[in-house]
Short mmCIF file of C-alpha atoms in Angstrom, two decimals:
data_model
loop_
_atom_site.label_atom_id
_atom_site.label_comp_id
_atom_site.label_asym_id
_atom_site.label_seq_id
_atom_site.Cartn_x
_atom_site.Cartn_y
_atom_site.Cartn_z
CA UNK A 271 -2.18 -104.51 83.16
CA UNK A 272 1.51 -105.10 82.95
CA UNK A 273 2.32 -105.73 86.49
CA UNK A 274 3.06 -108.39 88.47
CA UNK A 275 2.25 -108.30 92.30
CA UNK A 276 4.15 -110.48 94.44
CA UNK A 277 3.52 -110.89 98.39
CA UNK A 278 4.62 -111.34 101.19
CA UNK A 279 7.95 -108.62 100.77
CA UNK A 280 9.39 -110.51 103.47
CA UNK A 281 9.16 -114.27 104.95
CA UNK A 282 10.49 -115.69 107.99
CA UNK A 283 10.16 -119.53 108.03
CA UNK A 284 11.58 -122.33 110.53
CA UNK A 285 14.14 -124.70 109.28
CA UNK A 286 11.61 -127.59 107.57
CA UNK A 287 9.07 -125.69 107.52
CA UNK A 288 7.32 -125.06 104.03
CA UNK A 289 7.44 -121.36 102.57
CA UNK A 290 4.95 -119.93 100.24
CA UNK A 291 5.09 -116.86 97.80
CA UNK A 292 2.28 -115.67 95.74
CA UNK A 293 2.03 -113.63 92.77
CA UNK A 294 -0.89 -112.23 91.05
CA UNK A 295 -0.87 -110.93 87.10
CA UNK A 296 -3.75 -109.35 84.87
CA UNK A 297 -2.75 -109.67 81.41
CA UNK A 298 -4.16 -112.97 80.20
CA UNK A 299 -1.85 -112.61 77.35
CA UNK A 300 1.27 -113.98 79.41
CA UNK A 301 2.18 -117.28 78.76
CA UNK A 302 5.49 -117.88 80.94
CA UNK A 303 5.88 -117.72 84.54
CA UNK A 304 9.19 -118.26 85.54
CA UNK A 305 10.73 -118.02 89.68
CA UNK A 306 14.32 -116.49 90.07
CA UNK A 307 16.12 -116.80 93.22
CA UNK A 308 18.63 -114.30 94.24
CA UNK A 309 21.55 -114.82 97.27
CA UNK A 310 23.47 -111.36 97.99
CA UNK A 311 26.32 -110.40 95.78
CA UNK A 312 24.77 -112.24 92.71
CA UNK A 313 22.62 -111.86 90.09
CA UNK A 314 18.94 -113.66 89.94
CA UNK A 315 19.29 -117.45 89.09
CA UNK A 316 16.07 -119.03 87.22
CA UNK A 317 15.16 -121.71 90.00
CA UNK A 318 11.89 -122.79 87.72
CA UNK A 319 9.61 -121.60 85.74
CA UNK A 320 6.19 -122.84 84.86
CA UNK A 321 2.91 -122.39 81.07
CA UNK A 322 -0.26 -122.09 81.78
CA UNK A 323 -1.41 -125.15 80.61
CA UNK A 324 0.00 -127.05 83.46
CA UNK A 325 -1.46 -126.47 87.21
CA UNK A 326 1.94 -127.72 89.06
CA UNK A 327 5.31 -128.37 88.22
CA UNK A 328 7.47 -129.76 90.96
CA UNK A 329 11.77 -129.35 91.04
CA UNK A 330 13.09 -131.16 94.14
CA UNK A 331 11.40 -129.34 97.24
CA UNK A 332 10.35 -126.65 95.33
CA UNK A 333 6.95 -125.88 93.72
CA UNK A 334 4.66 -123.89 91.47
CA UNK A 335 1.34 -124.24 91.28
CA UNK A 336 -0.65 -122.02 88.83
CA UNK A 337 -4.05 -121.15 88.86
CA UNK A 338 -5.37 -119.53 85.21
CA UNK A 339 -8.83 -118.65 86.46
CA UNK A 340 -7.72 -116.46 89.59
CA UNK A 341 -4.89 -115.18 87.48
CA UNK A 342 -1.97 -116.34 90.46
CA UNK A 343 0.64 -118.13 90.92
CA UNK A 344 2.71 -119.30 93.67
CA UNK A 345 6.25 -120.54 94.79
CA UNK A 346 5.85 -123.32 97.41
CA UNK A 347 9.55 -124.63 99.13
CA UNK A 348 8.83 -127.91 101.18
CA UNK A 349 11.64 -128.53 103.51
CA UNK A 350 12.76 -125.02 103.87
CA UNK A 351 16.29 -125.10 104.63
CA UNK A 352 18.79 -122.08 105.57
CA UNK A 353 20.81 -122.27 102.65
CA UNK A 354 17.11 -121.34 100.78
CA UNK A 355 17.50 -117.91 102.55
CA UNK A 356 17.38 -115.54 99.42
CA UNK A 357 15.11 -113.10 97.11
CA UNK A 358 12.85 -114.70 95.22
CA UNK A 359 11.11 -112.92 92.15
CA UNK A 360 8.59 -114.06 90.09
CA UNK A 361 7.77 -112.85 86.41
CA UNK A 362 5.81 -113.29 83.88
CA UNK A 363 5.90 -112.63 80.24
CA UNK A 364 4.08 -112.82 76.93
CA UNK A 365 5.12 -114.77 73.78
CA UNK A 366 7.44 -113.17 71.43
CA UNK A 367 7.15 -109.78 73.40
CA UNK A 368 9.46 -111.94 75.45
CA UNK A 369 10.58 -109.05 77.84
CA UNK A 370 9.87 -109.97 81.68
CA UNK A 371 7.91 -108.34 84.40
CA UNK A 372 9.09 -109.02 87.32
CA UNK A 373 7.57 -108.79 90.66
CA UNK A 374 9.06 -107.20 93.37
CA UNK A 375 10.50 -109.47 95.62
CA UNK A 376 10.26 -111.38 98.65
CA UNK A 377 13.10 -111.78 100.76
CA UNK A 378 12.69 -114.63 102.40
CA UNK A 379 14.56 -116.04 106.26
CA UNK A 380 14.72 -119.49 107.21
CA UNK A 381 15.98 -119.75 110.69
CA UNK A 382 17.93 -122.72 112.44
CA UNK B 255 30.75 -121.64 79.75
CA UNK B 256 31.98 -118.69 82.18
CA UNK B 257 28.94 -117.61 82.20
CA UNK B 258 27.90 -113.33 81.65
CA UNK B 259 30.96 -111.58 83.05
CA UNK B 260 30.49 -108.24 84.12
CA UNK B 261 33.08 -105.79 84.84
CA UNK B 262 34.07 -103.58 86.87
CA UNK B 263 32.54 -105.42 90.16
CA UNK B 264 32.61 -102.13 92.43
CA UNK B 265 32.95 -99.07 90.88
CA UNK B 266 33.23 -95.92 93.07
CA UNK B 267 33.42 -92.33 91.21
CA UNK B 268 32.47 -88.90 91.69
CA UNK B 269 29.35 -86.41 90.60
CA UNK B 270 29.77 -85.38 87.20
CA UNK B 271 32.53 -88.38 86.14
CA UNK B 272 31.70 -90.90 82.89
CA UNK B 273 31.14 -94.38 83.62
CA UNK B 274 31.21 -97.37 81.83
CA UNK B 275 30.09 -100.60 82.76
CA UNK B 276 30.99 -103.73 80.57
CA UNK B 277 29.37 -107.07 79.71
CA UNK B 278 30.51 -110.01 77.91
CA UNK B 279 27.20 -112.43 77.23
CA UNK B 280 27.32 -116.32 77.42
CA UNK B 281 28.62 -117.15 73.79
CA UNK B 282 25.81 -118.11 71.48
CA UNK B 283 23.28 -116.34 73.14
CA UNK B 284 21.46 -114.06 71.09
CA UNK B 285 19.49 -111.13 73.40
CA UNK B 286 21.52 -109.09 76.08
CA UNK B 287 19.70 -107.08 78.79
CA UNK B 288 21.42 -104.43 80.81
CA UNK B 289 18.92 -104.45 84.27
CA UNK B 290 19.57 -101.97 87.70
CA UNK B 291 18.58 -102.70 90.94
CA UNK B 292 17.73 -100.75 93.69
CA UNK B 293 15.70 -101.09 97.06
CA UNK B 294 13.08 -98.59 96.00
CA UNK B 295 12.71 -99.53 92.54
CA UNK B 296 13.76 -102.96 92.97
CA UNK B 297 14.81 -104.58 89.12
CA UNK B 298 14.14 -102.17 86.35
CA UNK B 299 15.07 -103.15 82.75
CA UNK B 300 16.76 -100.39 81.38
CA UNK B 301 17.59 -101.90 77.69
CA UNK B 302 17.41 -105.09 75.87
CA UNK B 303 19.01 -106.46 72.84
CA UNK B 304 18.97 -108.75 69.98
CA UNK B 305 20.95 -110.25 67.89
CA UNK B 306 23.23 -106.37 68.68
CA UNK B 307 20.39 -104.46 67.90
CA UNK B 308 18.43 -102.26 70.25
CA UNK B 309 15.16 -103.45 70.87
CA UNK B 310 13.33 -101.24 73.91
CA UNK B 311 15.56 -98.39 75.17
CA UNK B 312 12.21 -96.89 77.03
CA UNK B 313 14.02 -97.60 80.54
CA UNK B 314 16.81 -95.62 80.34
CA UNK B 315 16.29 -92.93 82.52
CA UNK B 316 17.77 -90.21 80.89
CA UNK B 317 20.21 -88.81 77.92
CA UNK B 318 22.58 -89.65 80.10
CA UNK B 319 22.60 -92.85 79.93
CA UNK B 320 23.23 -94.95 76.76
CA UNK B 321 24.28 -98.64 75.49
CA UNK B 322 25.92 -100.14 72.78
CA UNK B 323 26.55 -103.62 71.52
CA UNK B 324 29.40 -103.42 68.83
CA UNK B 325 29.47 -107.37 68.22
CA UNK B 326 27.86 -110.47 70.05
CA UNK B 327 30.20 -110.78 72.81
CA UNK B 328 30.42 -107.44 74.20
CA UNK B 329 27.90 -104.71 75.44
CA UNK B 330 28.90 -101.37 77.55
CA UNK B 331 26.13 -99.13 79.36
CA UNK B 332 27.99 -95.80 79.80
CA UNK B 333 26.67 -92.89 81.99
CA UNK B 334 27.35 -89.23 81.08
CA UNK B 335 27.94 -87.03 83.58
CA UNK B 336 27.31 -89.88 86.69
CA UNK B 337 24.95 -88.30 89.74
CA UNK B 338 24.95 -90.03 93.48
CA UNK B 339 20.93 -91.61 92.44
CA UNK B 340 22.89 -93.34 89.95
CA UNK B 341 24.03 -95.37 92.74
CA UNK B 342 22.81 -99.29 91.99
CA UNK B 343 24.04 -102.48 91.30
CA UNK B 344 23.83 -103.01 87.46
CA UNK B 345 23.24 -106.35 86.16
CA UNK B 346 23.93 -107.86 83.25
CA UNK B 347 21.89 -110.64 81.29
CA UNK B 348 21.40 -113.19 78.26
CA UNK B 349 19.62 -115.13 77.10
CA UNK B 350 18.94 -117.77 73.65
CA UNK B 351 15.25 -116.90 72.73
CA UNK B 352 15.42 -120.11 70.25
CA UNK B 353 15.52 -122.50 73.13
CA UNK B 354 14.09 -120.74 76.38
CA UNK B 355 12.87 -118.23 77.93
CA UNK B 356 15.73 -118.17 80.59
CA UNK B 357 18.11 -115.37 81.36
CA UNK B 358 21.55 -115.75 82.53
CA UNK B 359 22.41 -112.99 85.03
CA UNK B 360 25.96 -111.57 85.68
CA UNK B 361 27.16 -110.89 89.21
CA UNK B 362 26.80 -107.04 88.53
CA UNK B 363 28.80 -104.21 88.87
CA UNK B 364 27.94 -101.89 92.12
CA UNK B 365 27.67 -98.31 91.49
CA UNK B 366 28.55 -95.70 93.49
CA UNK B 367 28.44 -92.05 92.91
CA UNK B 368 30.02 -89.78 95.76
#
């Protein structure tokens, strides 16, 4: 009940093309869904994050819309550009328990 | 802000040597999280502080292994004799629970154990 299942583990996308990562959690007790980005040689970067009592919150070209009923959530980037090539992670955590659980990563391409 | 700073960046050592990585978190933050990341296990949480105080040790691996936080700005994770499937990069991270939920990551320290 504690994990977090992310898909696709890898993406190729064209330049301007939109890219699309979903992640699926059971607990109903988590309450914050946050996306971290990750370039090689650094540490994950929160890109956004996202409570369940929104559907959508939108940062520049990139996107998560969250679904409470099917228990998912997904990372949407409009406009995919190279410099968006990068692991992304989702997570997800509950209240003051406050630790994360992350998802394991998509490593996503966007070519020229 | 610098940011976490994590040193050593690379570390290379031998089987059976002790090694200690080092943390300093972003000033004012209150929880610390030492993290290791592999491409079979990807991110695994190996200990988490706050306010200095061990919270959740269950992720470290073995005896080996074991963390301290003297005072707010500094945290070491020290392994006891080192073995090669030590070999990860070892991140770093903080956060301010008050405000948000987000973590600050270092830039890690890469393992190696010949």
């Amino acid at each position: 009940q504690q994990q977090v299942k992310q898909s696709p583990q890898s993406l190729i996308v064209q330049k301007g093309g939109i890219s699309i990562i979903n992640c699926a959690y059971e607990n109903t007790a988590f309450d914050y869904f946050p996306w971290y980005q990750q370039f090689p040689g650094k540490g994950p970067a929160l890109l956004i994050a996202i409570r369940p009592d929104v559907s959508e919150k939108k940062e520049g070209r990139f996107t998560i819309s969250f679904n409470k009923s099917a228990k998912q959530f997904s990372l949407h980037i409009m406009d995919s550009q190279p410099g968006d090539s990068a692991t992304y992670f989702c997570a997800a955590s509950k209240g003051s328990n406050y630790q994360l659980i992350w998802g394991a990563g998509t490593k996503l391409i966007i070519k020229p | 802000d610098a940011g976490v700073i994590q040193s050593p960046r690379h570390e290379v050592t031998e089987m059976g040597q002790e090694v200690t990585l080092r943390c300093k978190p972003i000033s004012g933050h209150n929880s610390l999280f030492w993290y290791r990341q592999t491409m079979m296990r990807g991110l695994e949480l190996l200990i988490y502080f706050n306010n200095n105080v061990p919270i959740d040790d269950s992720g470290m691996p073995e005896d080996r292994f074991s963390a301290k936080m003297p005072n707010a700005s500094f945290s070491t994770l020290k392994i006891q004799p080192s073995e090669p499937r030590d070999s990860a990069v070892y991140f770093c991270a903080s956060s301010d629970r008050r405000f948000n939920y987000g973590y600050t990551f270092g830039s890690g320290t890469r393992l190696t154990v010949v």
